[in-house]
Amino acid sequence: MSLRIFVPIDSSALSVGAESVAQAILAEAERLGVAIELVRNGSRGLFWLEPLVEVETPAGRISYGPVKPSDVPDLFASGFLNGRPHRLGHGLTEHIPYFAGQERLTFSRVGIGDPLCLEAYRANGGFGGLERALALSPAELVQEVTDSGLRGRGGAAFPTGVKWRTVLEAEAPHKYVVCNADEGDSGTFSDRMLMEGDPFCLIEGMTIAALAVGATQGYIYSRSEYPHAFRTLQCAIAKARDAGLLGPDVLGSGHAFELEVRMGAGAYICGEETSMLESLEGKRGLVRFKPPLPAISGLFGMPTVINNVMSLASVPIILSKGASFYRDYGVGRSHGTLPFQLAGNIRHGGLVEKAFGLTLGELLYDYGGGSASGRPIRAVQVGGPLGAYVPESRFDVPLDYEAFSQMGAMIGHGGIVAFDDRVDMARMARYAMEFCVIESCGKCTPCRIGSQRGVEVIDRIIANQERAKNLALLDSLCDTMIKGSLCAMGGMAPYPVLSAVKHFPEDFGIGQSARAA
Amino acid sequence: MSTASSIDLDAIQGIVREKASLPGALLPILHAIQGRTGWVPEEAVPLIADALNLSRAEVQGVLDFYHDFRREPPGRHIVQICRAESCQAMGAQALETHVKSSLAVDFHQTTADGSISLEPVYCLGNCACSPAIRIDDEVFGRVDSNRFDTLVDRLRAEEVSA
C-alpha cells in the first residue's frame, strides 16, 4: 500500500501556497521513485500552520507546517514519510494542544479526508443521521431537534426546532429549505471551511430538514467571494444525486428532495434572511417587513425553513447520536458546541469548536496564543461587523448567548477579531458606520441615512469640532437606528460604535473635550 | 477584452434562453453573462427583461443593486483588496495605500494599460490569514506590500508571455 500524504484543498490553505506544496511533493516523490497517494483534504483549522502537510503512519497522522515548496526535498530527506522529526514537525496532529482541547461535533470530519469522497464520508459516520431520520416521523424529527437545544448559529440564536415546527404545521403545496451560506461577517470562515471540507454533511443536514418539514426543494445561497466553496458544493450535490441521496426518491424512501446552490453577488445585506429570499427570487436584496415570517410565507410565498450552514451541519450528529448527546454540551440555555473562529491580530488564528461556556480569554490566550504582533490585545470584536467591541476587562465573561447579551454584546456567528494596542477605536467606529453606508439595502431611512450621518458625526468628533455636542448627537442617532431600523443591519451597526465610545473613550478625545469645553 | 463594439449578443441570448426557466433566474443569468463576457452590457437588459417578463427598470435595478455586476468592461484581471475588520487588524490599510499608489489607481478604476481593475471587498473568509486579497478566482493570504508586488509582477509577466 502506498503512503498517504494529506495537503489541504481548503481555500485558506491554498491562499498561503498549499497547491504549490502539493505539486512539489508529487514531483519529489516521482524524482525519488517513491509511491505515494496524495489526498487533498479539508483544513484542520490550524491556520497559522498552513500549509499543513500530514503523513499517515501506524501511530496516526503526523503533521508538518507551515511548509513551503522549498522545504519539501528536506522533508523527504529527513524521513517525514515515516513520521520522523523535522524542524517543521508537530507530532501527531490530534495531540497538538490546539486541536486536542477541542470538542469537534459539527467539524468532526473536516480535515480528515477528501471532502468529495462519499465512501470516506460514510466510513467516518456520514449518513448515520439521515438513516435514523428516515425511520422517524416528521413530528418526531422536529422534536429531536427541539430537544437538542440547537439555536440558530447564524447569529440570531432562535431555537431551530421551533422554526421547523412552524414550517411543518404550515399547509402549502410546496415548502422550501434554504441554507444561509452568505457568510459575510469579517472574522468568520466556519461555513466556508465546512462547505469546502465536508459538503456532504451540509447536504445531509438539509435533507433531514426537508424530511422534517415536508420540503421538496432546497437552495444553498452562498457568496461570490467563495468560489472554491461554490464549486465544491456543485460537485458534491451532483455526486449525492448520482448516489440517490438527492432526487425524486431519497435513499428509496419515496421522499423527493432536490438541491441547488446559488451564488450571491457581493451584497452583505443578503445574509439577512428576507433579503436573501428576495435575491433568490431574482430581485434586489431589499429586506422584507415581518410578519409574515418566512416560516409561513417565505421563498416564492411558500413556507420556508431558513437556517445557517452551521445549524444545518449540526443536525446530522444530533440525529445520529441523539438529542441528549448534543444537549449535554454547553451551559445555561446555550446547548451544544460552537465553532469559534479566531482572526485578526492573533498568533494562532483558526477554528476552535468548543462547548459554550469557555471565556473569551481562554480562546484568545490559551488557544490563540495572544496577538500576532506580540503586543497586548486591546479590543476584540465578537460576532461580525455588527457586533460590539469588548475590552480586556471583559475577557472573563463566558461565551454564552445570554451572558453576552447581558453586556450588550452578541456571540453571533462566533467570529472573534483581535486588535492590538495600536488600534484607533474612533476609526473602527467610523468604519462600522461606513460599512453600513456601503451595504445598507436602502429600504428604511434610519439605516440608509442614519449611517451616512453617523460617518459625518464621527468625523466631526475625530476632528474635535464641538465634540461634546457631537457625541451627544451620535448617541441619539444610534438610538434612532437601533429602535427604528427594519432589520439588524441598521439596528445593530450602532453596537460597535457605542461599545467603542463606552470602553475606549480616550480614542474619541473624551476627557480632553471636557477640558477644552 | 470585450468592448462595447464586440458584444456577442447571440451568446447572451443563448444564456438567457438556457436559464430563463429557472425559478428566480435573474441572478444566475447575470452571473453567467458576466462569467462569459466579463461585464453585463446595456444591450443585455432588454433581452433579459423580455425573457423573464420583467420591465427593463426591474432588470436594471437588480444590476445596479449588487456590487458584483459590472456595467463596463473591466481590466484583464480583477484585484480585490479586503477592507474588513480582520484584515484591518493586520495592516490592510497600509496595504491598500501601497496598492493604490503602486498601481496608480483608486478603487473601482482600471490601470492605464488595461491590465488590472482594483476593487474593495468586504471579507474573503480568509480571516485567520489576514490581510487577504483576491486576484481573479484565486485568494491570497498573509499579503504585505512585498508579496503584493511579487504577485502583480507575476501577473504581468504571464500577460507578456501569453
XYZ file of C-alpha atoms in Angstrom:
679
model
C 0.000 0.000 0.000
C 1.362 3.402 -0.898
C 1.932 6.053 1.722
C -0.805 8.577 2.194
C 0.069 12.253 2.399
C -2.511 14.953 3.070
C -2.321 18.507 1.721
C -5.442 20.635 2.251
C -7.513 21.983 -0.619
C -9.243 24.489 1.693
C -9.119 27.982 0.185
C -7.268 29.456 3.176
C -4.582 26.774 2.849
C -4.464 27.456 -0.897
C -4.154 31.178 -0.180
C -0.820 30.580 1.515
C 0.583 28.155 -1.044
C -0.889 24.671 -0.457
C -1.194 23.991 -4.188
C 2.489 24.559 -4.918
C 3.394 22.444 -1.875
C 1.226 19.616 -3.207
C 2.910 19.867 -6.631
C 6.367 19.907 -5.016
C 5.538 16.757 -3.027
C 4.347 14.926 -6.149
C 7.455 15.992 -8.053
C 9.863 14.985 -5.289
C 8.160 11.604 -4.809
C 8.456 10.948 -8.535
C 12.100 12.030 -8.572
C 12.851 9.625 -5.724
C 10.691 6.856 -7.171
C 8.531 6.643 -4.025
C 4.897 5.619 -4.413
C 2.639 7.986 -2.519
C -1.059 8.701 -2.514
C -1.706 12.417 -2.226
C -5.047 13.173 -0.551
C -6.452 16.679 -0.793
C -8.344 17.100 2.484
C -10.164 19.994 4.103
C -8.283 22.079 6.620
C -7.866 21.076 10.260
C -8.353 24.747 11.024
C -4.901 25.384 12.478
C -4.309 28.172 10.003
C -1.073 29.550 11.368
C 0.422 26.162 10.449
C -0.958 26.159 6.899
C 0.086 24.785 4.537
C -0.103 21.862 6.974
C 1.094 18.581 5.488
C 0.151 15.337 7.219
C 1.598 11.861 6.753
C -0.285 8.724 7.725
C 1.766 6.421 9.968
C 0.834 3.340 12.034
C 0.764 5.623 15.113
C -1.571 8.156 13.478
C -1.250 11.245 11.305
C 1.916 13.275 11.830
C 1.870 16.928 10.841
C 4.379 19.369 9.414
C 3.865 23.052 8.822
C 3.878 25.709 7.670
C 5.511 24.017 4.678
C 6.947 25.939 1.726
C 7.675 24.202 -1.590
C 11.393 24.710 -0.894
C 11.068 22.679 2.345
C 9.820 19.601 0.518
C 13.156 17.964 -0.520
C 14.416 18.378 3.049
C 11.225 16.803 4.462
C 11.717 13.764 2.239
C 15.431 13.578 3.113
C 14.755 13.606 6.832
C 12.224 10.802 6.570
C 8.904 12.560 7.004
C 7.263 9.715 5.112
C 7.862 7.640 8.239
C 6.807 10.474 10.502
C 10.356 11.300 11.573
C 11.017 14.544 13.449
C 11.782 17.715 11.499
C 12.074 21.371 12.416
C 8.585 21.874 10.928
C 7.160 18.801 12.681
C 4.393 18.929 15.291
C 3.988 15.230 16.058
C 0.558 13.634 15.970
C -1.931 16.186 14.679
C -4.571 15.098 17.148
C -2.171 15.657 20.041
C -1.450 19.295 19.144
C -2.969 21.070 22.187
C -4.959 23.488 19.988
C -6.655 20.511 18.373
C -6.717 18.094 21.321
C -8.597 20.557 23.527
C -11.495 20.944 21.093
C -14.898 19.300 21.095
C -15.445 18.717 17.417
C -19.007 17.634 16.763
C -20.052 19.683 13.731
C -16.466 19.647 12.456
C -15.784 16.000 13.298
C -14.877 15.153 9.694
C -13.441 18.432 8.404
C -9.761 17.994 7.586
C -9.877 14.206 7.799
C -10.382 13.057 4.223
C -11.188 14.019 0.641
C -14.274 16.239 1.006
C -15.815 14.882 -2.195
C -15.368 11.187 -1.449
C -18.717 9.655 -0.467
C -17.071 6.424 0.727
C -14.846 8.383 3.123
C -17.887 10.343 4.308
C -19.783 7.153 5.059
C -16.760 5.490 6.679
C -16.445 8.426 9.087
C -20.023 8.297 10.322
C -21.726 10.154 7.462
C -25.396 9.455 6.691
C -25.964 7.933 10.138
C -28.234 10.883 10.925
C -30.175 10.617 7.667
C -30.701 6.880 8.069
C -32.183 7.423 11.520
C -34.235 10.370 10.266
C -35.848 8.184 7.592
C -37.192 5.926 10.344
C -38.814 8.816 12.240
C -41.991 10.759 11.551
C -41.675 14.482 10.748
C -43.059 15.376 14.189
C -40.541 13.095 15.896
C -37.742 14.634 13.852
C -38.750 18.151 14.834
C -38.983 17.044 18.459
C -35.482 15.589 18.340
C -34.023 18.857 17.054
C -36.056 20.842 19.587
C -34.815 18.621 22.413
C -31.211 19.072 21.331
C -31.427 22.738 22.287
C -29.909 23.768 18.936
C -30.258 27.511 18.314
C -29.621 29.343 15.069
C -25.893 29.559 14.512
C -26.122 32.415 12.028
C -26.306 34.893 14.872
C -29.886 35.307 15.995
C -29.831 32.131 18.143
C -33.513 31.355 17.535
C -34.418 27.766 18.526
C -34.140 25.680 15.355
C -36.805 23.173 16.399
C -39.396 25.915 16.925
C -38.736 27.260 13.417
C -39.047 23.788 11.925
C -42.318 23.130 13.755
C -43.850 26.287 12.311
C -42.976 25.171 8.782
C -44.132 21.602 9.442
C -47.524 22.841 10.620
C -47.967 25.275 7.737
C -50.061 23.881 4.894
C -48.897 24.643 1.387
C -48.384 22.963 -1.988
C -44.602 23.462 -1.780
C -42.159 24.085 1.025
C -38.516 25.043 0.841
C -35.339 24.620 2.835
C -32.900 27.479 2.322
C -29.400 27.353 3.685
C -27.968 30.740 4.536
C -24.376 30.364 3.414
C -23.879 34.092 2.859
C -21.148 34.249 5.473
C -20.279 37.928 5.181
C -19.082 38.751 8.701
C -15.440 39.652 8.911
C -13.638 37.200 11.166
C -15.824 34.251 10.206
C -14.982 31.335 7.983
C -16.584 28.275 9.601
C -19.293 27.996 6.923
C -16.679 28.212 4.207
C -14.482 25.580 5.872
C -17.383 23.194 6.239
C -18.682 23.688 2.702
C -15.197 23.099 1.335
C -14.179 20.432 3.842
C -17.340 18.363 4.450
C -20.045 19.358 1.954
C -21.982 16.101 2.309
C -22.600 16.987 5.961
C -24.483 20.117 4.880
C -26.375 18.145 2.232
C -27.309 15.528 4.835
C -28.481 18.202 7.292
C -30.613 19.911 4.645
C -32.133 16.601 3.580
C -33.083 15.870 7.196
C -34.623 19.347 7.479
C -36.611 18.686 4.301
C -37.916 15.381 5.692
C -38.851 17.097 8.948
C -40.931 19.874 7.402
C -42.077 18.251 4.166
C -39.968 20.344 1.795
C -39.061 19.090 -1.668
C -36.673 21.783 -2.869
C -33.641 23.275 -1.206
C -31.319 26.135 -2.051
C -27.919 26.965 -0.668
C -27.304 30.704 -1.003
C -23.546 31.180 -0.958
C -21.189 34.032 -1.798
C -19.340 35.076 -4.911
C -16.379 35.683 -2.562
C -16.282 31.906 -2.002
C -15.561 30.465 -5.470
C -13.997 27.268 -4.097
C -16.921 26.545 -1.792
C -19.329 27.065 -4.683
C -17.550 24.584 -6.939
C -17.165 22.045 -4.121
C -20.881 22.217 -3.358
C -21.869 21.872 -7.003
C -19.722 18.788 -7.313
C -20.960 17.308 -4.005
C -24.593 17.846 -4.993
C -24.020 16.084 -8.323
C -22.379 13.141 -6.551
C -25.143 12.933 -3.956
C -27.733 12.907 -6.727
C -25.893 10.145 -8.590
C -25.815 8.108 -5.388
C -29.570 8.507 -4.852
C -29.153 10.695 -1.776
C -30.897 13.559 -3.523
C -33.547 13.431 -6.226
C -37.066 12.094 -6.624
C -36.624 9.199 -4.185
C -34.101 9.894 -1.404
C -32.453 6.572 -0.491
C -35.525 4.678 -1.671
C -37.740 6.388 0.919
C -40.270 7.779 -1.522
C -39.389 11.329 -0.400
C -38.229 13.768 -3.068
C -35.627 16.410 -2.342
C -33.786 18.480 -4.924
C -30.971 20.826 -4.019
C -29.294 23.689 -5.847
C -26.519 26.081 -4.897
C -26.957 29.723 -5.851
C -24.380 32.475 -5.789
C -24.911 35.885 -4.247
C -23.435 38.974 -5.851
C -21.428 40.776 -3.221
C -24.237 42.251 -1.115
C -23.689 41.810 2.633
C -27.360 42.512 3.301
C -28.335 39.285 1.537
C -27.225 37.432 4.666
C -30.371 38.883 6.229
C -32.917 36.148 5.705
C -35.674 38.076 3.957
C -33.220 39.945 1.758
C -31.782 36.542 0.820
C -35.233 35.339 -0.217
C -35.679 38.385 -2.440
C -32.290 37.706 -4.008
C -33.134 34.046 -4.595
C -36.325 35.195 -6.298
C -34.184 37.269 -8.655
C -34.827 40.676 -7.145
C -32.860 43.408 -5.422
C -31.946 42.281 -1.901
C -34.395 44.551 -0.117
C -35.350 43.479 3.392
C -38.988 42.427 3.800
C -41.326 43.528 6.524
C -42.058 40.816 9.080
C -44.669 39.411 9.634
C -45.312 37.282 7.732
C -42.473 35.099 8.968
C -40.583 33.208 6.264
C -41.680 30.031 8.043
C -45.242 30.898 6.976
C -44.633 32.836 3.768
C -41.047 32.637 2.606
C -39.479 31.810 -0.745
C -41.977 32.411 -3.578
C -44.571 32.916 -0.845
C -44.255 29.365 0.473
C -43.342 28.131 3.983
C -39.563 28.112 4.185
C -37.006 26.888 6.687
C -34.000 29.207 6.622
C -31.015 28.022 8.624
C -27.353 28.859 8.716
C -24.757 26.374 7.437
C -23.599 25.628 10.999
C -27.133 24.935 12.226
C -27.861 22.543 9.361
C -24.462 20.866 9.597
C -25.090 20.186 13.302
C -28.300 18.298 12.555
C -26.728 15.012 11.315
C -24.821 14.411 14.546
C -27.862 15.368 16.627
C -29.836 12.692 14.800
C -27.128 10.051 14.777
C -26.089 10.448 18.425
C -29.388 11.635 19.860
C -30.670 14.955 21.182
C -29.351 14.468 24.711
C -25.808 13.787 23.496
C -25.726 17.240 21.893
C -27.726 18.985 24.602
C -25.306 17.896 27.316
C -22.612 20.162 25.888
C -22.754 23.828 26.828
C -24.088 25.979 29.658
C -27.436 27.542 30.602
C -29.632 27.851 27.532
C -26.642 27.672 25.174
C -26.540 23.989 24.337
C -24.060 22.143 22.202
C -20.902 23.470 20.648
C -19.976 26.475 18.563
C -17.158 26.537 16.046
C -15.435 29.753 17.148
C -13.186 31.473 14.663
C -10.067 33.277 15.834
C -8.994 36.029 13.455
C -7.377 39.407 13.100
C -4.271 40.139 15.115
C -3.951 36.720 16.722
C -0.928 34.431 16.829
C -2.780 31.154 16.356
C -5.682 32.015 14.125
C -8.077 29.244 13.246
C -11.161 27.283 14.089
C -11.869 26.183 17.662
C -15.034 24.155 18.159
C -15.896 24.118 21.849
C -18.949 23.763 24.043
C -20.441 27.098 25.073
C -19.210 28.352 28.423
C -15.492 28.940 27.978
C -14.309 32.517 28.247
C -13.026 34.892 25.608
C -9.731 34.987 27.490
C -9.306 31.228 27.189
C -9.911 31.443 23.449
C -7.629 34.435 22.922
C -4.714 33.314 25.062
C -4.887 29.536 25.616
C -5.851 28.796 22.022
C -4.962 31.994 20.209
C -1.621 32.472 21.940
C -2.155 36.239 22.257
C -1.675 38.731 19.463
C 0.291 38.028 16.297
C 2.271 41.212 16.806
C 3.260 40.262 20.364
C 1.669 43.442 21.691
C -1.207 43.493 24.205
C -4.680 42.692 22.837
C -6.688 45.846 23.395
C -10.072 45.081 21.875
C -11.887 42.217 20.240
C -14.918 42.414 18.045
C -17.198 39.441 18.551
C -19.955 38.496 16.138
C -19.017 40.326 12.943
C -19.235 43.943 11.797
C -22.474 44.485 13.732
C -21.004 43.059 16.939
C -19.766 45.028 19.932
C -16.121 45.694 20.736
C -15.150 44.036 24.002
C -12.299 45.419 26.139
C -9.794 43.319 28.067
C -11.679 43.874 31.345
C -14.489 41.683 29.958
C -12.408 38.803 28.647
C -13.586 36.705 31.603
C -17.246 36.689 30.512
C -18.304 33.176 29.460
C -19.230 32.634 25.822
C -22.909 32.032 26.333
C -25.710 33.735 24.369
C -27.364 35.192 27.471
C -24.158 36.344 29.208
C -23.091 38.175 26.065
C -26.442 39.779 25.515
C -26.422 40.997 29.147
C -23.285 43.003 28.472
C -24.729 44.469 25.273
C -22.714 42.191 23.000
C -23.521 39.137 20.894
C -21.771 35.922 20.008
C -23.364 35.935 16.574
C -21.727 33.515 14.189
C -18.757 33.020 16.511
C -16.208 35.223 14.770
C -13.639 36.828 17.048
C -11.379 39.543 15.640
C -8.492 40.672 17.849
C -6.817 44.097 17.712
C -3.602 45.054 19.451
C -2.933 48.287 21.326
C -2.234 50.242 18.122
C -5.893 50.193 17.084
C -7.687 53.529 16.870
C -11.203 52.776 18.074
C -12.622 56.022 16.707
C -11.553 54.876 13.243
C -13.119 51.463 13.847
C -16.362 53.164 14.911
C -16.261 55.278 11.770
C -15.670 52.133 9.691
C -18.718 50.449 11.265
C -20.901 53.318 10.054
C -19.146 53.450 6.672
C -19.753 49.734 6.170
C -23.435 50.319 6.896
C -23.488 53.103 4.277
C -21.991 50.779 1.672
C -24.108 47.748 2.496
C -27.471 49.169 3.544
C -30.242 47.903 1.268
C -31.749 51.384 1.377
C -35.288 50.404 2.263
C -35.527 52.112 5.662
C -34.394 55.633 6.497
C -32.680 55.091 9.871
C -30.214 52.697 8.231
C -29.776 54.367 4.826
C -29.485 57.976 6.034
C -28.554 57.326 9.667
C -25.349 55.546 8.771
C -24.329 58.374 6.421
C -24.925 60.933 9.143
C -23.090 58.626 11.553
C -19.917 58.792 9.458
C -20.157 62.592 9.352
C -20.755 62.935 13.093
C -17.824 60.664 13.917
C -15.645 62.646 11.509
C -16.518 65.809 13.432
C -15.768 64.101 16.757
C -12.386 62.967 15.445
C -11.683 66.499 14.173
C -12.662 67.886 17.600
C -15.453 70.063 16.232
C -17.933 70.668 19.039
C -17.001 67.294 20.421
C -19.377 67.098 23.404
C -22.321 68.166 21.288
C -21.483 65.696 18.534
C -21.007 62.834 20.992
C -24.498 63.501 22.316
C -25.777 63.629 18.754
C -24.075 60.319 17.943
C -25.754 58.747 20.951
C -29.149 59.971 19.832
C -28.527 58.894 16.227
C -27.553 55.388 17.375
C -30.702 55.226 19.464
C -32.802 56.079 16.407
C -31.045 53.486 14.267
C -31.423 50.765 16.912
C -35.101 51.438 17.502
C -36.210 52.479 14.034
C -34.392 50.212 11.583
C -36.173 47.435 9.780
C -33.509 44.772 10.312
C -30.265 44.035 12.128
C -28.131 45.974 9.623
C -29.181 49.428 10.778
C -30.431 48.063 14.089
C -27.066 46.718 15.147
C -24.459 48.795 13.283
C -24.559 51.163 16.290
C -23.302 48.413 18.638
C -19.662 48.526 17.566
C -19.905 52.327 17.633
C -21.451 52.647 21.096
C -19.207 49.964 22.597
C -16.140 51.703 21.189
C -17.198 55.007 22.745
C -18.074 53.352 26.038
C -14.978 51.228 26.513
C -12.396 53.349 24.719
C -13.473 56.962 25.390
C -9.887 58.225 25.176
C -9.830 57.401 21.445
C -12.717 59.826 20.942
C -10.977 62.568 22.884
C -13.420 62.193 25.758
C -11.833 63.757 28.806
C -9.887 66.120 26.547
C -13.099 67.623 25.251
C -14.351 68.229 28.807
C -11.197 70.224 29.443
C -11.470 72.019 26.132
C -15.069 72.942 26.885
C -11.015 42.013 -23.818
C -14.650 42.628 -24.611
C -15.528 46.066 -25.750
C -18.843 47.639 -26.486
C -18.262 47.013 -30.175
C -17.638 43.300 -29.846
C -20.537 42.214 -27.673
C -21.650 38.745 -28.556
C -25.402 39.203 -28.344
C -26.051 35.710 -29.686
C -24.111 34.203 -26.797
C -26.033 36.367 -24.338
C -29.314 35.368 -25.942
C -28.250 31.738 -25.605
C -27.542 32.141 -21.887
C -30.858 33.893 -21.335
C -32.748 31.187 -23.191
C -30.982 28.395 -21.334
C -31.636 29.787 -17.860
C -34.923 31.664 -18.210
C -36.979 28.788 -16.838
C -35.058 28.587 -13.550
C -37.056 29.843 -10.569
C -35.603 33.255 -9.708
C -33.477 33.201 -12.845
C -32.189 36.767 -12.878
C -29.059 36.419 -10.735
C -27.957 33.164 -12.384
C -28.408 34.842 -15.795
C -26.420 37.934 -14.823
C -23.646 35.803 -13.321
C -23.493 33.666 -16.448
C -23.303 36.699 -18.755
C -20.615 38.309 -16.633
C -18.783 34.990 -16.399
C -18.616 34.851 -20.180
C -18.191 38.490 -21.111
C -16.569 39.960 -18.004
C -19.370 42.502 -17.589
C -23.054 42.967 -18.341
C -23.590 45.158 -21.403
C -26.556 47.501 -21.573
C -27.802 45.634 -24.635
C -28.417 42.556 -22.462
C -31.024 44.313 -20.339
C -33.958 44.284 -22.807
C -33.182 40.695 -23.826
C -33.371 39.572 -20.197
C -36.439 41.669 -19.466
C -38.293 40.120 -22.411
C -37.377 36.574 -21.482
C -38.316 36.922 -17.812
C -41.385 39.066 -18.394
C -39.927 41.890 -16.316
C -39.656 45.607 -17.018
C -36.271 46.939 -18.082
C -36.260 49.015 -14.910
C -36.560 45.888 -12.780
C -33.612 44.256 -14.519
C -31.578 47.462 -14.353
C -32.435 47.813 -10.659
C -31.038 44.389 -9.882
C -27.955 45.045 -11.988
C -27.310 48.260 -10.051
C -28.097 46.865 -6.599
C -25.409 44.188 -6.414
C -21.768 45.239 -6.062
C -20.545 42.358 -8.231
C -22.175 43.229 -11.510
C -20.126 45.418 -13.785
C -21.696 47.674 -16.385
C -18.424 48.498 -18.090
C -15.660 46.258 -19.367
C -13.113 45.635 -16.598
C -9.373 45.233 -16.913
C -7.946 41.875 -17.888
C -7.601 40.987 -14.207
C -9.649 41.906 -11.148
C -7.717 42.575 -7.951
C -9.773 42.818 -4.767
C -8.339 44.098 -1.501
C -10.168 43.120 1.676
C -11.113 46.151 3.768
C -12.929 44.326 6.579
C -12.040 44.373 10.271
C -9.866 41.269 10.490
C -7.647 42.434 7.652
C -7.561 45.955 9.113
C -6.249 44.459 12.360
C -3.326 43.053 10.361
C -2.394 46.091 8.343
C -4.832 46.147 5.420
C -4.934 49.934 5.409
C -1.208 50.180 4.764
C -1.561 47.523 2.087
C -4.441 49.428 0.485
C -2.371 52.619 0.391
C 0.543 50.755 -1.174
C -1.646 49.053 -3.776
C -3.340 52.276 -4.847
C -0.055 54.103 -5.232
C 1.819 51.277 -6.947
C -0.987 50.654 -9.446
C -1.745 54.401 -9.655
C -5.491 53.812 -9.417
C -8.206 54.187 -6.821
C -10.895 51.611 -6.064
C -13.302 50.977 -8.972
C -10.664 52.076 -11.513
C -8.565 50.244 -14.081
C -4.843 50.703 -14.660
C -3.844 52.738 -17.697
C -2.600 49.627 -19.524
C -5.997 47.970 -19.082
C -4.420 45.175 -17.082
C -5.897 45.457 -13.594
C -9.184 46.668 -12.165
C -8.975 47.400 -8.450
C -11.970 46.699 -6.224
C -12.583 46.677 -2.479
C -14.046 43.530 -0.966
C -15.606 43.000 2.451
C -14.331 39.659 3.677
C -12.998 36.737 1.691
C -13.414 34.328 4.626
C -9.641 34.092 4.935
C -9.537 35.938 8.238
C -7.037 33.689 10.013
C -4.537 34.533 7.248
C -5.164 38.303 7.078
C -4.583 40.517 5.178
C -6.270 38.812 2.241
C -6.640 39.754 -1.395
C -8.171 38.063 -4.408
C -6.813 38.069 -7.925
C -9.435 36.793 -10.366
C -10.566 33.492 -8.793
C -7.575 32.977 -6.508
C -7.406 34.121 -2.887
C -4.093 35.043 -1.280
C -3.403 35.329 2.441
C -0.757 36.984 4.623
C -0.240 39.608 1.948
C 2.090 42.513 2.650
C 3.402 45.097 0.190
C 6.268 42.866 -0.959
C 4.065 39.871 -1.571
C 1.587 42.036 -3.422
C 4.307 43.362 -5.727
C 5.531 39.826 -6.419
C 2.007 38.681 -7.288
C 1.418 41.614 -9.607
C 4.804 41.191 -11.291
C 3.929 37.552 -11.926
C 0.537 38.534 -13.328
C 2.142 40.992 -15.739
C 4.870 38.543 -16.723
C 2.200 35.963 -17.566
C 0.443 38.540 -19.738
C 3.637 39.245 -21.656
C 4.355 35.563 -22.256
C 0.748 34.778 -23.135
